[in-house]
């Protein structure tokens, strides 16, 4: 695959994930693929080139959110570590997690719809 093609594929994938994240935040797993395709400015064929089905797309959005949250809370814990206070890192990480839990995208995609949308096997993996 040429660099130009690779760049276009990466841009398309990013557009799909961005549109899906917003739609899944607003509408949950019930968001239609047609609305995601329209928001991303692509064709359904392009969507299915990148993702096998709606569940696979949802999983990638869910996984990305989880990864972002994990990195952010770990960084907060590391920054919050104080010499002589064994709980400081834990409290800093917990505070940051609670901030994530209050975010509409994390609430809807991970905490509310995640398990039902992905099924037990994917969610617990």
Short mmCIF file of C-alpha atoms in Angstrom, two decimals:
data_model
loop_
_atom_site.label_atom_id
_atom_site.label_comp_id
_atom_site.label_asym_id
_atom_site.label_seq_id
_atom_site.Cartn_x
_atom_site.Cartn_y
_atom_site.Cartn_z
CA UNK A 1 0.00 0.00 0.00
CA UNK A 2 1.40 3.38 -0.93
CA UNK A 3 1.99 6.08 1.65
CA UNK A 4 -0.77 8.17 0.12
CA UNK A 5 -3.25 5.30 0.30
CA UNK A 6 -2.16 4.48 3.81
CA UNK A 7 -2.63 8.10 4.89
CA UNK A 8 -6.10 8.22 3.32
CA UNK A 9 -7.07 4.95 5.05
CA UNK A 10 -5.85 6.32 8.38
CA UNK A 11 -7.80 9.56 7.88
CA UNK A 12 -10.95 7.60 7.00
CA UNK A 13 -10.58 5.40 10.06
CA UNK A 14 -10.09 8.46 12.28
CA UNK A 15 -13.18 10.14 10.80
CA UNK A 16 -15.24 7.00 11.44
CA UNK A 17 -14.04 6.71 15.03
CA UNK A 18 -14.65 10.39 15.73
CA UNK A 19 -18.18 10.28 14.30
CA UNK A 20 -18.93 7.01 16.09
CA UNK A 21 -17.68 8.31 19.42
CA UNK A 22 -19.97 11.32 19.19
CA UNK A 23 -23.00 9.31 18.04
CA UNK A 24 -22.47 6.60 20.66
CA UNK A 25 -22.13 9.31 23.32
CA UNK A 26 -25.37 10.96 22.21
CA UNK A 27 -27.46 7.91 21.30
CA UNK A 28 -25.72 4.89 22.78
CA UNK A 29 -25.33 1.62 20.90
CA UNK A 30 -28.67 2.37 19.20
CA UNK A 31 -26.94 4.98 17.00
CA UNK A 32 -27.35 3.96 13.39
CA UNK A 33 -24.43 3.13 11.14
CA UNK A 34 -26.07 5.36 8.52
CA UNK A 35 -25.80 8.38 10.83
CA UNK A 36 -22.15 7.56 11.59
CA UNK A 37 -21.39 7.20 7.88
CA UNK A 38 -23.08 10.53 7.16
CA UNK A 39 -21.25 12.32 9.99
CA UNK A 40 -17.91 10.87 8.87
CA UNK A 41 -18.55 11.84 5.24
CA UNK A 42 -17.84 8.36 3.94
CA UNK A 43 -19.67 5.43 2.34
CA UNK A 44 -20.97 2.35 4.14
CA UNK A 45 -18.48 0.34 2.12
CA UNK A 46 -15.64 2.38 3.61
CA UNK A 47 -16.98 1.78 7.11
CA UNK A 48 -17.17 -1.97 6.53
CA UNK A 49 -13.68 -1.94 5.05
CA UNK A 50 -12.39 -0.79 8.45
CA UNK A 51 -14.85 -2.50 10.80
CA UNK A 52 -16.56 -5.86 10.39
CA UNK A 53 -19.79 -4.74 12.05
CA UNK A 54 -21.30 -2.25 14.48
CA UNK A 55 -20.11 -4.21 17.51
CA UNK A 56 -16.51 -4.14 16.25
CA UNK A 57 -16.76 -0.37 15.74
CA UNK A 58 -18.26 0.09 19.20
CA UNK A 59 -15.50 -2.05 20.69
CA UNK A 60 -12.80 0.11 19.11
CA UNK A 61 -14.41 3.30 20.46
CA UNK A 62 -14.80 1.64 23.89
CA UNK A 63 -11.21 0.34 23.85
CA UNK A 64 -9.83 3.76 22.91
CA UNK A 65 -11.74 5.44 25.74
CA UNK A 66 -10.52 2.83 28.21
CA UNK A 67 -6.95 3.28 27.01
CA UNK A 68 -7.15 7.08 27.30
CA UNK A 69 -8.63 6.82 30.80
CA UNK A 70 -5.98 4.32 31.94
CA UNK A 71 -3.12 6.48 30.68
CA UNK A 72 -4.60 9.62 32.23
CA UNK A 73 -5.27 8.07 35.65
CA UNK A 74 -1.81 6.47 35.74
CA UNK A 75 -0.21 9.81 34.91
CA UNK A 76 -2.27 11.54 37.61
CA UNK A 77 -1.24 8.89 40.15
CA UNK A 78 2.43 9.28 39.23
CA UNK A 79 2.22 13.08 39.46
CA UNK A 80 0.33 12.89 42.77
CA UNK A 81 2.87 10.66 44.49
CA UNK A 82 4.32 12.33 47.59
CA UNK A 83 7.25 11.02 49.61
CA UNK A 84 6.09 9.72 52.96
CA UNK A 85 2.43 9.53 51.92
CA UNK A 86 1.63 6.09 50.56
CA UNK A 87 -1.95 7.04 49.72
CA UNK A 88 -1.25 10.19 47.71
CA UNK A 89 -0.80 8.40 44.38
CA UNK A 90 -3.89 6.27 44.92
CA UNK A 91 -6.01 9.31 45.78
CA UNK A 92 -4.74 11.29 42.79
CA UNK A 93 -5.51 8.38 40.46
CA UNK A 94 -8.95 7.84 42.02
CA UNK A 95 -9.81 11.54 41.68
CA UNK A 96 -8.85 11.44 38.02
CA UNK A 97 -10.93 8.32 37.44
CA UNK A 98 -13.95 10.02 39.02
CA UNK A 99 -13.44 12.93 36.62
CA UNK A 100 -13.53 10.43 33.75
CA UNK A 101 -16.63 8.75 35.18
CA UNK A 102 -18.40 12.12 35.08
CA UNK A 103 -17.66 12.64 31.37
CA UNK A 104 -20.67 12.02 29.09
CA UNK A 105 -18.67 9.96 26.57
CA UNK A 106 -17.14 7.67 29.19
CA UNK A 107 -20.44 7.33 31.08
CA UNK A 108 -22.48 6.34 28.07
CA UNK A 109 -20.01 4.26 26.07
CA UNK A 110 -18.17 2.47 28.87
CA UNK A 111 -20.27 2.56 32.03
CA UNK A 112 -23.85 2.47 30.72
CA UNK A 113 -23.87 0.71 27.34
CA UNK A 114 -20.53 -1.10 27.26
CA UNK A 115 -21.43 -4.48 28.67
CA UNK A 116 -24.75 -4.81 26.84
CA UNK A 117 -23.30 -3.57 23.54
CA UNK A 118 -20.19 -5.71 23.59
CA UNK A 119 -21.41 -8.79 25.35
CA UNK A 120 -19.85 -10.48 28.31
CA UNK A 121 -16.88 -12.00 26.45
CA UNK A 122 -15.61 -8.72 24.96
CA UNK A 123 -16.31 -6.60 28.02
CA UNK A 124 -14.44 -8.89 30.40
CA UNK A 125 -11.48 -9.50 28.08
#
